[in-house]
Amino acid sequence: MKINSFTENPQFYGRRRGRKLSKSGQLAIKYGEHYFIKKGEISSIFNYQKNIVLEIGFGDGENLINSAKLNSNFFYIGADPFLNTTAKCLGKILEYKLKNIFIWPDDIRKILNFFPDNSVSEIKILFPDPWPKKKHRNRRLIQNEFIKTIYPIIKHQGTVTIATDHDLLKKWVLEKFQNFKEFEWLVKNSNDWRLRPKDCFQTKYELKSINQNRKPSWFIFKKK
Ligand SMILES: C[S@@+](CC[C@H](N)C(=O)[O-])C[C@H]1O[C@@H](n2cnc3c(N)ncnc32)[C@H](O)[C@@H]1O
């Protein structure tokens, strides 16, 4: 395991719980517990799975579930500390009896050190919390330290896809990744950031954004 102060004890500012779980949510947590991955098991997945996609902040799980349903030759690890949406997502994993998925029900930063180098094919971060106030900018997930930490675990030519509808965060994400020269922004024309990539599914936050007349952008960065 690599030692990195950024991942030792990260401060998490988002919500971990909402309303009391519904009966179906409680059942999903009870029967879906075996989908929760433990830190010590992470590196062993790479012995038998070659194409691993990590989705950070899967929310209700629309993208995670649809991707896992359609791509049985890929293996998915989804991370989200919010219990209520995790229960919802687990419910769907159980319903579809998915076999190519694990869930980390906590802050992703706590497990990044457990991924072997050059192990993850793709990272997806769809509509991360923007934390729009300047005084909260350190709460944003995408930070220099975060990029430095994910860089070694991504395979050569692997990608990071980030979606956001927040103008300030768009600028922030582009600046952070473009300052990090080991990633290349995959862009040829404006459609490359205006249109959802074909391998991503519409999520609750994308729909909310469109209904409120905001414009989601999609940025894909490739590890050189
Ligand atoms: C605005 S929601 C977007 C959810 C979903 N991706 C969508 O597009 O509908 C952001 C999600 O990121 C999760 N999140 C925030 N910080 C995180 C972290 N450090 N690790 C994993 N998930 C995180 C939150 O709990 C929340 O579910």
Short mmCIF file of N, CA, C and O in Angstrom, two decimals, residues 35-166:
data_model
loop_
_atom_site.label_atom_id
_atom_site.label_comp_id
_atom_site.label_asym_id
_atom_site.label_seq_id
_atom_site.Cartn_x
_atom_site.Cartn_y
_atom_site.Cartn_z
N TYR A 35 -21.94 -7.12 -1.64
CA TYR A 35 -21.41 -6.29 -2.72
C TYR A 35 -20.46 -5.22 -2.19
O TYR A 35 -19.81 -4.53 -2.96
N PHE A 36 -20.43 -5.04 -0.87
CA PHE A 36 -19.52 -4.05 -0.30
C PHE A 36 -18.10 -4.60 -0.30
O PHE A 36 -17.86 -5.68 0.25
N ILE A 37 -17.21 -3.84 -0.87
CA ILE A 37 -15.82 -4.31 -0.92
C ILE A 37 -15.05 -3.82 0.30
O ILE A 37 -15.30 -2.72 0.79
N LYS A 38 -14.14 -4.66 0.77
CA LYS A 38 -13.29 -4.26 1.91
C LYS A 38 -11.94 -3.81 1.35
O LYS A 38 -11.51 -4.29 0.29
N LYS A 39 -11.30 -2.90 2.10
CA LYS A 39 -10.03 -2.33 1.62
C LYS A 39 -9.05 -3.44 1.21
O LYS A 39 -8.43 -3.39 0.16
N GLY A 40 -8.94 -4.46 2.08
CA GLY A 40 -7.94 -5.51 1.86
C GLY A 40 -8.24 -6.36 0.63
O GLY A 40 -7.36 -7.10 0.17
N GLU A 41 -9.46 -6.30 0.10
CA GLU A 41 -9.81 -7.15 -1.06
C GLU A 41 -9.54 -6.47 -2.39
O GLU A 41 -9.57 -7.11 -3.45
N ILE A 42 -9.31 -5.15 -2.34
CA ILE A 42 -9.25 -4.40 -3.60
C ILE A 42 -8.18 -4.92 -4.54
O ILE A 42 -8.45 -5.22 -5.70
N SER A 43 -6.95 -5.06 -4.03
CA SER A 43 -5.87 -5.41 -4.97
C SER A 43 -6.09 -6.79 -5.58
O SER A 43 -5.69 -7.04 -6.72
N SER A 44 -6.80 -7.70 -4.85
CA SER A 44 -6.98 -9.05 -5.40
C SER A 44 -7.93 -9.08 -6.60
O SER A 44 -7.85 -9.97 -7.45
N ILE A 45 -8.83 -8.09 -6.72
CA ILE A 45 -9.75 -8.07 -7.88
C ILE A 45 -8.95 -8.02 -9.18
O ILE A 45 -9.33 -8.59 -10.19
N PHE A 46 -7.81 -7.33 -9.12
CA PHE A 46 -7.04 -7.14 -10.34
C PHE A 46 -6.34 -8.41 -10.80
O PHE A 46 -5.83 -8.47 -11.90
N ASN A 47 -6.35 -9.44 -9.93
CA ASN A 47 -5.77 -10.72 -10.37
C ASN A 47 -6.69 -11.41 -11.36
O ASN A 47 -6.25 -12.20 -12.18
N TYR A 48 -7.99 -11.13 -11.27
CA TYR A 48 -8.90 -11.85 -12.18
C TYR A 48 -9.76 -10.93 -13.05
O TYR A 48 -10.50 -11.40 -13.90
N GLN A 49 -9.66 -9.63 -12.85
CA GLN A 49 -10.42 -8.69 -13.70
C GLN A 49 -9.45 -7.75 -14.38
O GLN A 49 -8.61 -7.16 -13.70
N LYS A 50 -9.58 -7.58 -15.65
CA LYS A 50 -8.61 -6.75 -16.37
C LYS A 50 -9.16 -5.37 -16.74
O LYS A 50 -8.42 -4.41 -16.86
N ASN A 51 -10.45 -5.27 -16.94
CA ASN A 51 -11.02 -3.97 -17.33
C ASN A 51 -11.87 -3.41 -16.20
O ASN A 51 -13.03 -3.77 -16.06
N ILE A 52 -11.25 -2.56 -15.41
CA ILE A 52 -11.97 -2.06 -14.23
C ILE A 52 -12.34 -0.60 -14.42
O ILE A 52 -11.50 0.23 -14.81
N VAL A 53 -13.60 -0.30 -14.17
CA VAL A 53 -14.08 1.08 -14.24
C VAL A 53 -14.47 1.51 -12.83
O VAL A 53 -15.20 0.80 -12.13
N LEU A 54 -13.98 2.67 -12.44
CA LEU A 54 -14.28 3.19 -11.11
C LEU A 54 -15.21 4.39 -11.27
O LEU A 54 -14.88 5.34 -11.98
N GLU A 55 -16.39 4.31 -10.65
CA GLU A 55 -17.29 5.47 -10.69
C GLU A 55 -17.35 6.09 -9.29
O GLU A 55 -17.71 5.43 -8.30
N ILE A 56 -17.03 7.36 -9.24
CA ILE A 56 -16.95 8.06 -7.95
C ILE A 56 -18.19 8.95 -7.79
O ILE A 56 -18.45 9.80 -8.64
N GLY A 57 -18.95 8.69 -6.72
CA GLY A 57 -20.18 9.47 -6.49
C GLY A 57 -21.28 9.04 -7.44
O GLY A 57 -21.79 9.84 -8.22
N PHE A 58 -21.67 7.76 -7.34
CA PHE A 58 -22.63 7.21 -8.31
C PHE A 58 -24.07 7.67 -8.06
O PHE A 58 -24.95 7.46 -8.89
N GLY A 59 -24.35 8.27 -6.91
CA GLY A 59 -25.71 8.77 -6.63
C GLY A 59 -26.73 7.65 -6.69
O GLY A 59 -26.54 6.60 -6.06
N ASP A 60 -27.80 7.83 -7.46
CA ASP A 60 -28.83 6.78 -7.56
C ASP A 60 -28.35 5.58 -8.38
O ASP A 60 -29.06 4.58 -8.48
N GLY A 61 -27.22 5.71 -9.03
CA GLY A 61 -26.61 4.55 -9.71
C GLY A 61 -27.05 4.33 -11.14
O GLY A 61 -26.76 3.27 -11.70
N GLU A 62 -27.70 5.31 -11.75
CA GLU A 62 -28.19 5.08 -13.13
C GLU A 62 -27.05 4.69 -14.07
O GLU A 62 -27.16 3.75 -14.86
N ASN A 63 -25.96 5.47 -14.01
CA ASN A 63 -24.85 5.19 -14.93
C ASN A 63 -24.15 3.87 -14.55
O ASN A 63 -23.86 3.05 -15.42
N LEU A 64 -23.92 3.69 -13.27
CA LEU A 64 -23.21 2.50 -12.80
C LEU A 64 -23.97 1.21 -13.17
O LEU A 64 -23.41 0.27 -13.73
N ILE A 65 -25.26 1.20 -12.89
CA ILE A 65 -26.06 -0.01 -13.12
C ILE A 65 -26.20 -0.31 -14.62
O ILE A 65 -25.99 -1.44 -15.05
N ASN A 66 -26.54 0.72 -15.39
CA ASN A 66 -26.71 0.48 -16.83
C ASN A 66 -25.40 0.04 -17.47
O ASN A 66 -25.39 -0.83 -18.34
N SER A 67 -24.29 0.64 -17.03
CA SER A 67 -22.99 0.26 -17.60
C SER A 67 -22.70 -1.20 -17.26
O SER A 67 -22.30 -1.98 -18.12
N ALA A 68 -22.92 -1.58 -16.00
CA ALA A 68 -22.61 -2.96 -15.58
C ALA A 68 -23.53 -3.96 -16.29
O ALA A 68 -23.10 -5.05 -16.66
N LYS A 69 -24.79 -3.55 -16.51
CA LYS A 69 -25.74 -4.45 -17.18
C LYS A 69 -25.30 -4.73 -18.62
O LYS A 69 -25.40 -5.84 -19.11
N LEU A 70 -24.81 -3.68 -19.28
CA LEU A 70 -24.52 -3.81 -20.71
C LEU A 70 -23.12 -4.30 -21.03
O LEU A 70 -22.86 -4.71 -22.16
N ASN A 71 -22.21 -4.22 -20.07
CA ASN A 71 -20.81 -4.56 -20.37
C ASN A 71 -20.32 -5.64 -19.42
O ASN A 71 -19.60 -5.35 -18.46
N SER A 72 -20.67 -6.88 -19.72
CA SER A 72 -20.33 -7.94 -18.78
C SER A 72 -18.82 -8.23 -18.77
O SER A 72 -18.32 -8.87 -17.86
N ASN A 73 -18.09 -7.75 -19.80
CA ASN A 73 -16.64 -7.97 -19.79
C ASN A 73 -15.88 -6.87 -19.04
O ASN A 73 -14.66 -6.88 -19.00
N PHE A 74 -16.62 -5.92 -18.47
CA PHE A 74 -16.00 -4.90 -17.63
C PHE A 74 -16.42 -5.15 -16.18
O PHE A 74 -17.50 -5.69 -15.93
N PHE A 75 -15.56 -4.70 -15.26
CA PHE A 75 -15.90 -4.83 -13.85
C PHE A 75 -15.98 -3.43 -13.26
O PHE A 75 -15.14 -2.58 -13.55
N TYR A 76 -16.99 -3.19 -12.45
CA TYR A 76 -17.26 -1.83 -11.96
C TYR A 76 -17.10 -1.74 -10.44
O TYR A 76 -17.58 -2.61 -9.71
N ILE A 77 -16.44 -0.68 -10.03
CA ILE A 77 -16.39 -0.37 -8.59
C ILE A 77 -17.03 1.01 -8.44
O ILE A 77 -16.60 1.98 -9.09
N GLY A 78 -18.07 1.08 -7.64
CA GLY A 78 -18.76 2.35 -7.43
C GLY A 78 -18.51 2.81 -6.00
O GLY A 78 -18.58 2.00 -5.07
N ALA A 79 -18.23 4.10 -5.83
CA ALA A 79 -18.00 4.64 -4.48
C ALA A 79 -18.97 5.78 -4.22
O ALA A 79 -19.14 6.67 -5.06
N ASP A 80 -19.62 5.74 -3.07
CA ASP A 80 -20.46 6.87 -2.64
C ASP A 80 -20.77 6.70 -1.15
O ASP A 80 -21.25 5.65 -0.73
N PRO A 81 -20.52 7.73 -0.36
CA PRO A 81 -20.75 7.61 1.09
C PRO A 81 -22.20 7.84 1.51
O PRO A 81 -22.51 7.68 2.69
N PHE A 82 -23.07 8.24 0.58
CA PHE A 82 -24.44 8.59 0.96
C PHE A 82 -25.29 7.31 1.04
O PHE A 82 -25.56 6.66 0.02
N LEU A 83 -25.70 6.97 2.27
CA LEU A 83 -26.35 5.68 2.52
C LEU A 83 -27.65 5.50 1.72
O LEU A 83 -27.91 4.43 1.17
N ASN A 84 -28.46 6.57 1.67
CA ASN A 84 -29.78 6.42 1.06
C ASN A 84 -29.72 6.05 -0.43
O ASN A 84 -30.43 5.16 -0.89
N THR A 85 -28.80 6.73 -1.16
CA THR A 85 -28.70 6.40 -2.59
C THR A 85 -27.96 5.07 -2.77
O THR A 85 -28.24 4.33 -3.71
N THR A 86 -27.05 4.78 -1.86
CA THR A 86 -26.35 3.48 -1.95
C THR A 86 -27.36 2.35 -1.80
O THR A 86 -27.30 1.34 -2.54
N ALA A 87 -28.31 2.52 -0.88
CA ALA A 87 -29.34 1.48 -0.69
C ALA A 87 -30.17 1.33 -1.98
O ALA A 87 -30.48 0.21 -2.40
N LYS A 88 -30.49 2.46 -2.59
CA LYS A 88 -31.28 2.43 -3.83
C LYS A 88 -30.52 1.68 -4.94
O LYS A 88 -31.07 0.83 -5.64
N CYS A 89 -29.24 2.01 -5.04
CA CYS A 89 -28.40 1.40 -6.07
C CYS A 89 -28.24 -0.10 -5.80
O CYS A 89 -28.37 -0.92 -6.72
N LEU A 90 -28.05 -0.46 -4.54
CA LEU A 90 -27.92 -1.88 -4.18
C LEU A 90 -29.18 -2.65 -4.54
O LEU A 90 -29.14 -3.79 -4.99
N GLY A 91 -30.33 -2.00 -4.33
CA GLY A 91 -31.61 -2.63 -4.67
C GLY A 91 -31.63 -3.04 -6.13
O GLY A 91 -32.06 -4.14 -6.50
N LYS A 92 -31.10 -2.14 -6.99
CA LYS A 92 -31.10 -2.44 -8.43
C LYS A 92 -30.06 -3.51 -8.76
O LYS A 92 -30.29 -4.37 -9.61
N ILE A 93 -28.93 -3.48 -8.07
CA ILE A 93 -27.90 -4.50 -8.30
C ILE A 93 -28.47 -5.89 -7.98
O ILE A 93 -28.28 -6.86 -8.72
N LEU A 94 -29.24 -5.94 -6.88
CA LEU A 94 -29.85 -7.22 -6.49
C LEU A 94 -30.93 -7.62 -7.49
O LEU A 94 -31.02 -8.78 -7.90
N GLU A 95 -31.73 -6.65 -7.90
CA GLU A 95 -32.82 -6.94 -8.85
C GLU A 95 -32.27 -7.54 -10.15
O GLU A 95 -32.80 -8.52 -10.67
N TYR A 96 -31.16 -6.95 -10.65
CA TYR A 96 -30.60 -7.44 -11.92
C TYR A 96 -29.57 -8.54 -11.72
O TYR A 96 -28.95 -8.99 -12.68
N LYS A 97 -29.34 -8.90 -10.45
CA LYS A 97 -28.37 -9.98 -10.13
C LYS A 97 -27.02 -9.73 -10.80
O LYS A 97 -26.44 -10.63 -11.43
N LEU A 98 -26.54 -8.50 -10.69
CA LEU A 98 -25.28 -8.16 -11.36
C LEU A 98 -24.10 -8.83 -10.68
O LEU A 98 -24.04 -8.93 -9.45
N LYS A 99 -23.19 -9.31 -11.50
CA LYS A 99 -22.04 -10.05 -10.95
C LYS A 99 -20.73 -9.30 -11.18
O LYS A 99 -19.67 -9.76 -10.77
N ASN A 100 -20.81 -8.19 -11.89
CA ASN A 100 -19.57 -7.49 -12.25
C ASN A 100 -19.49 -6.12 -11.56
O ASN A 100 -19.17 -5.11 -12.18
N ILE A 101 -19.79 -6.11 -10.27
CA ILE A 101 -19.83 -4.83 -9.58
C ILE A 101 -19.52 -4.98 -8.10
O ILE A 101 -19.88 -5.99 -7.48
N PHE A 102 -18.80 -4.01 -7.56
CA PHE A 102 -18.59 -3.89 -6.11
C PHE A 102 -18.88 -2.46 -5.70
O PHE A 102 -18.70 -1.53 -6.50
N ILE A 103 -19.26 -2.30 -4.46
CA ILE A 103 -19.58 -0.96 -3.93
C ILE A 103 -18.66 -0.64 -2.76
O ILE A 103 -18.46 -1.48 -1.88
N TRP A 104 -18.14 0.56 -2.78
CA TRP A 104 -17.42 1.09 -1.60
C TRP A 104 -18.32 2.19 -1.03
O TRP A 104 -18.44 3.27 -1.62
N PRO A 105 -18.98 1.92 0.11
CA PRO A 105 -20.00 2.88 0.58
C PRO A 105 -19.39 3.99 1.44
O PRO A 105 -19.86 4.27 2.54
N ASP A 106 -18.37 4.62 0.92
CA ASP A 106 -17.66 5.63 1.72
C ASP A 106 -16.88 6.55 0.77
O ASP A 106 -16.97 6.41 -0.46
N ASP A 107 -16.11 7.41 1.38
CA ASP A 107 -15.30 8.38 0.65
C ASP A 107 -14.24 7.65 -0.19
O ASP A 107 -13.46 6.86 0.35
N ILE A 108 -14.22 7.93 -1.47
CA ILE A 108 -13.28 7.24 -2.37
C ILE A 108 -11.83 7.44 -1.95
O ILE A 108 -10.98 6.57 -2.13
N ARG A 109 -11.55 8.62 -1.37
CA ARG A 109 -10.15 8.93 -1.06
C ARG A 109 -9.54 7.94 -0.07
O ARG A 109 -8.34 7.73 -0.04
N LYS A 110 -10.44 7.28 0.73
CA LYS A 110 -9.92 6.33 1.73
C LYS A 110 -9.38 5.05 1.12
O LYS A 110 -8.74 4.26 1.80
N ILE A 111 -9.73 4.77 -0.15
CA ILE A 111 -9.27 3.49 -0.72
C ILE A 111 -8.34 3.66 -1.92
O ILE A 111 -7.83 2.67 -2.44
N LEU A 112 -8.11 4.89 -2.34
CA LEU A 112 -7.30 5.07 -3.55
C LEU A 112 -5.91 4.46 -3.40
O LEU A 112 -5.34 3.93 -4.35
N ASN A 113 -5.37 4.48 -2.18
CA ASN A 113 -4.04 3.90 -1.95
C ASN A 113 -4.00 2.39 -2.10
O ASN A 113 -2.93 1.80 -2.15
N PHE A 114 -5.17 1.77 -2.11
CA PHE A 114 -5.22 0.30 -2.17
C PHE A 114 -5.25 -0.23 -3.61
O PHE A 114 -5.22 -1.42 -3.83
N PHE A 115 -5.41 0.70 -4.58
CA PHE A 115 -5.42 0.26 -5.98
C PHE A 115 -3.97 0.10 -6.46
O PHE A 115 -3.15 0.99 -6.24
N PRO A 116 -3.67 -1.00 -7.13
CA PRO A 116 -2.31 -1.15 -7.68
C PRO A 116 -2.06 -0.10 -8.77
O PRO A 116 -3.00 0.41 -9.37
N ASP A 117 -0.81 0.18 -9.05
CA ASP A 117 -0.48 1.08 -10.15
C ASP A 117 -0.97 0.49 -11.47
O ASP A 117 -1.01 -0.73 -11.64
N ASN A 118 -1.31 1.35 -12.41
CA ASN A 118 -1.74 0.95 -13.77
C ASN A 118 -2.84 -0.11 -13.74
O ASN A 118 -2.77 -1.11 -14.45
N SER A 119 -3.84 0.09 -12.91
CA SER A 119 -4.85 -0.96 -12.75
C SER A 119 -6.24 -0.56 -13.26
O SER A 119 -7.01 -1.44 -13.66
N VAL A 120 -6.57 0.71 -13.27
CA VAL A 120 -7.95 1.12 -13.59
C VAL A 120 -8.02 1.64 -15.03
O VAL A 120 -7.22 2.47 -15.45
N SER A 121 -8.98 1.11 -15.79
CA SER A 121 -9.11 1.53 -17.20
C SER A 121 -9.78 2.90 -17.32
O SER A 121 -9.42 3.70 -18.17
N GLU A 122 -10.81 3.12 -16.51
CA GLU A 122 -11.56 4.38 -16.62
C GLU A 122 -12.02 4.84 -15.24
O GLU A 122 -12.39 4.00 -14.41
N ILE A 123 -12.04 6.15 -15.07
CA ILE A 123 -12.66 6.73 -13.87
C ILE A 123 -13.78 7.65 -14.35
O ILE A 123 -13.59 8.43 -15.29
N LYS A 124 -14.95 7.52 -13.72
CA LYS A 124 -16.07 8.39 -14.10
C LYS A 124 -16.51 9.17 -12.86
O LYS A 124 -16.72 8.59 -11.78
N ILE A 125 -16.66 10.47 -13.04
CA ILE A 125 -17.13 11.33 -11.94
C ILE A 125 -18.22 12.21 -12.54
O ILE A 125 -17.93 13.19 -13.24
N LEU A 126 -19.46 11.82 -12.31
CA LEU A 126 -20.56 12.52 -12.99
C LEU A 126 -21.24 13.47 -12.01
O LEU A 126 -21.78 13.05 -10.99
N PHE A 127 -21.17 14.72 -12.33
CA PHE A 127 -21.81 15.79 -11.55
C PHE A 127 -21.36 15.78 -10.07
O PHE A 127 -22.19 15.65 -9.17
N PRO A 128 -20.06 15.92 -9.87
CA PRO A 128 -19.59 16.01 -8.47
C PRO A 128 -20.13 17.27 -7.81
O PRO A 128 -20.45 18.25 -8.50
N ASP A 129 -20.24 17.25 -6.50
CA ASP A 129 -20.74 18.43 -5.78
C ASP A 129 -19.85 19.63 -6.12
O ASP A 129 -18.64 19.56 -5.97
N PRO A 130 -20.46 20.74 -6.56
CA PRO A 130 -19.62 21.87 -7.03
C PRO A 130 -19.00 22.71 -5.91
O PRO A 130 -18.01 23.37 -6.11
N TRP A 131 -19.59 22.67 -4.73
CA TRP A 131 -19.14 23.54 -3.64
C TRP A 131 -18.81 24.92 -4.21
O TRP A 131 -17.63 25.32 -4.29
N PRO A 132 -19.85 25.67 -4.63
CA PRO A 132 -19.62 26.90 -5.41
C PRO A 132 -18.97 28.06 -4.66
O PRO A 132 -18.34 28.90 -5.27
N LYS A 133 -19.12 28.10 -3.32
CA LYS A 133 -18.57 29.26 -2.61
C LYS A 133 -17.04 29.17 -2.56
O LYS A 133 -16.50 28.09 -2.31
N LYS A 134 -16.41 30.31 -2.73
CA LYS A 134 -14.94 30.34 -2.73
C LYS A 134 -14.38 29.76 -1.43
O LYS A 134 -13.41 28.99 -1.43
N LYS A 135 -15.04 30.09 -0.32
CA LYS A 135 -14.52 29.62 0.97
C LYS A 135 -14.62 28.08 1.11
O LYS A 135 -14.00 27.51 2.00
N HIS A 136 -15.43 27.45 0.23
CA HIS A 136 -15.57 25.98 0.28
C HIS A 136 -14.79 25.27 -0.82
O HIS A 136 -14.97 24.07 -1.02
N ARG A 137 -13.95 26.00 -1.53
CA ARG A 137 -13.33 25.37 -2.71
C ARG A 137 -12.45 24.17 -2.35
O ARG A 137 -12.28 23.26 -3.14
N ASN A 138 -11.94 24.16 -1.11
CA ASN A 138 -11.11 23.01 -0.71
C ASN A 138 -11.94 21.74 -0.51
O ASN A 138 -11.39 20.65 -0.35
N ARG A 139 -13.26 21.91 -0.49
CA ARG A 139 -14.12 20.73 -0.33
C ARG A 139 -14.36 20.00 -1.67
O ARG A 139 -14.88 18.89 -1.68
N ARG A 140 -14.05 20.67 -2.76
CA ARG A 140 -14.30 20.02 -4.07
C ARG A 140 -13.43 18.76 -4.17
O ARG A 140 -12.30 18.76 -3.69
N LEU A 141 -13.99 17.74 -4.78
CA LEU A 141 -13.26 16.47 -4.90
C LEU A 141 -12.01 16.63 -5.77
O LEU A 141 -10.95 16.09 -5.45
N ILE A 142 -12.19 17.34 -6.88
CA ILE A 142 -11.06 17.48 -7.82
C ILE A 142 -10.09 18.53 -7.28
O ILE A 142 -10.41 19.72 -7.28
N GLN A 143 -8.96 18.07 -6.83
CA GLN A 143 -7.90 18.93 -6.30
C GLN A 143 -6.60 18.43 -6.91
O GLN A 143 -6.53 17.32 -7.43
N ASN A 144 -5.55 19.22 -6.80
CA ASN A 144 -4.25 18.76 -7.33
C ASN A 144 -3.85 17.43 -6.70
O ASN A 144 -3.40 16.51 -7.39
N GLU A 145 -4.05 17.31 -5.39
CA GLU A 145 -3.66 16.08 -4.69
C GLU A 145 -4.46 14.89 -5.20
O GLU A 145 -3.94 13.78 -5.31
N PHE A 146 -5.73 15.13 -5.48
CA PHE A 146 -6.59 14.06 -5.99
C PHE A 146 -6.06 13.58 -7.35
O PHE A 146 -5.94 12.38 -7.59
N ILE A 147 -5.74 14.52 -8.21
CA ILE A 147 -5.26 14.14 -9.56
C ILE A 147 -3.93 13.39 -9.44
O ILE A 147 -3.72 12.38 -10.09
N LYS A 148 -3.08 13.88 -8.55
CA LYS A 148 -1.78 13.19 -8.35
C LYS A 148 -1.99 11.77 -7.83
O LYS A 148 -1.23 10.87 -8.13
N THR A 149 -3.03 11.59 -7.02
CA THR A 149 -3.27 10.27 -6.43
C THR A 149 -3.90 9.30 -7.42
O THR A 149 -3.58 8.11 -7.40
N ILE A 150 -4.78 9.81 -8.30
CA ILE A 150 -5.39 8.86 -9.26
C ILE A 150 -4.46 8.57 -10.43
O ILE A 150 -4.57 7.52 -11.05
N TYR A 151 -3.55 9.49 -10.70
CA TYR A 151 -2.70 9.32 -11.89
C TYR A 151 -2.01 7.95 -11.94
O TYR A 151 -2.15 7.22 -12.92
N PRO A 152 -1.29 7.54 -10.90
CA PRO A 152 -0.57 6.26 -11.02
C PRO A 152 -1.47 5.04 -11.14
O PRO A 152 -1.08 4.05 -11.75
N ILE A 153 -2.67 5.09 -10.61
CA ILE A 153 -3.50 3.87 -10.65
C ILE A 153 -4.20 3.69 -12.01
O ILE A 153 -4.68 2.60 -12.32
N ILE A 154 -4.25 4.75 -12.81
CA ILE A 154 -4.89 4.63 -14.13
C ILE A 154 -3.91 3.97 -15.10
O ILE A 154 -2.72 4.25 -15.08
N LYS A 155 -4.46 3.10 -15.96
CA LYS A 155 -3.62 2.44 -16.96
C LYS A 155 -3.12 3.46 -17.99
O LYS A 155 -3.78 4.49 -18.20
N HIS A 156 -2.06 3.12 -18.67
CA HIS A 156 -1.59 3.94 -19.79
C HIS A 156 -2.74 4.11 -20.79
O HIS A 156 -3.38 3.13 -21.15
N GLN A 157 -3.02 5.33 -21.19
CA GLN A 157 -4.12 5.66 -22.11
C GLN A 157 -5.51 5.46 -21.49
O GLN A 157 -6.51 5.46 -22.20
N GLY A 158 -5.54 5.22 -20.20
CA GLY A 158 -6.83 5.16 -19.51
C GLY A 158 -7.42 6.56 -19.40
O GLY A 158 -6.72 7.56 -19.62
N THR A 159 -8.71 6.64 -19.07
CA THR A 159 -9.37 7.96 -19.11
C THR A 159 -10.07 8.31 -17.79
O THR A 159 -10.44 7.45 -17.00
N VAL A 160 -10.23 9.63 -17.62
CA VAL A 160 -11.05 10.16 -16.53
C VAL A 160 -12.14 11.00 -17.20
O VAL A 160 -11.83 11.92 -17.96
N THR A 161 -13.40 10.66 -16.93
CA THR A 161 -14.51 11.44 -17.49
C THR A 161 -15.18 12.21 -16.36
O THR A 161 -15.55 11.63 -15.34
N ILE A 162 -15.31 13.51 -16.57
CA ILE A 162 -15.94 14.34 -15.53
C ILE A 162 -17.07 15.15 -16.18
O ILE A 162 -16.86 15.81 -17.20
N ALA A 163 -18.26 15.07 -15.58
CA ALA A 163 -19.39 15.87 -16.08
C ALA A 163 -19.73 16.91 -15.02
O ALA A 163 -19.71 16.62 -13.81
N THR A 164 -20.05 18.11 -15.49
CA THR A 164 -20.56 19.12 -14.56
C THR A 164 -21.37 20.17 -15.33
O THR A 164 -21.12 20.39 -16.50
N ASP A 165 -22.33 20.75 -14.63
CA ASP A 165 -23.14 21.81 -15.27
C ASP A 165 -22.84 23.15 -14.60
O ASP A 165 -23.52 24.13 -14.84
N HIS A 166 -21.83 23.15 -13.77
CA HIS A 166 -21.55 24.35 -12.98
C HIS A 166 -20.37 25.11 -13.60
O HIS A 166 -19.26 24.57 -13.65
#
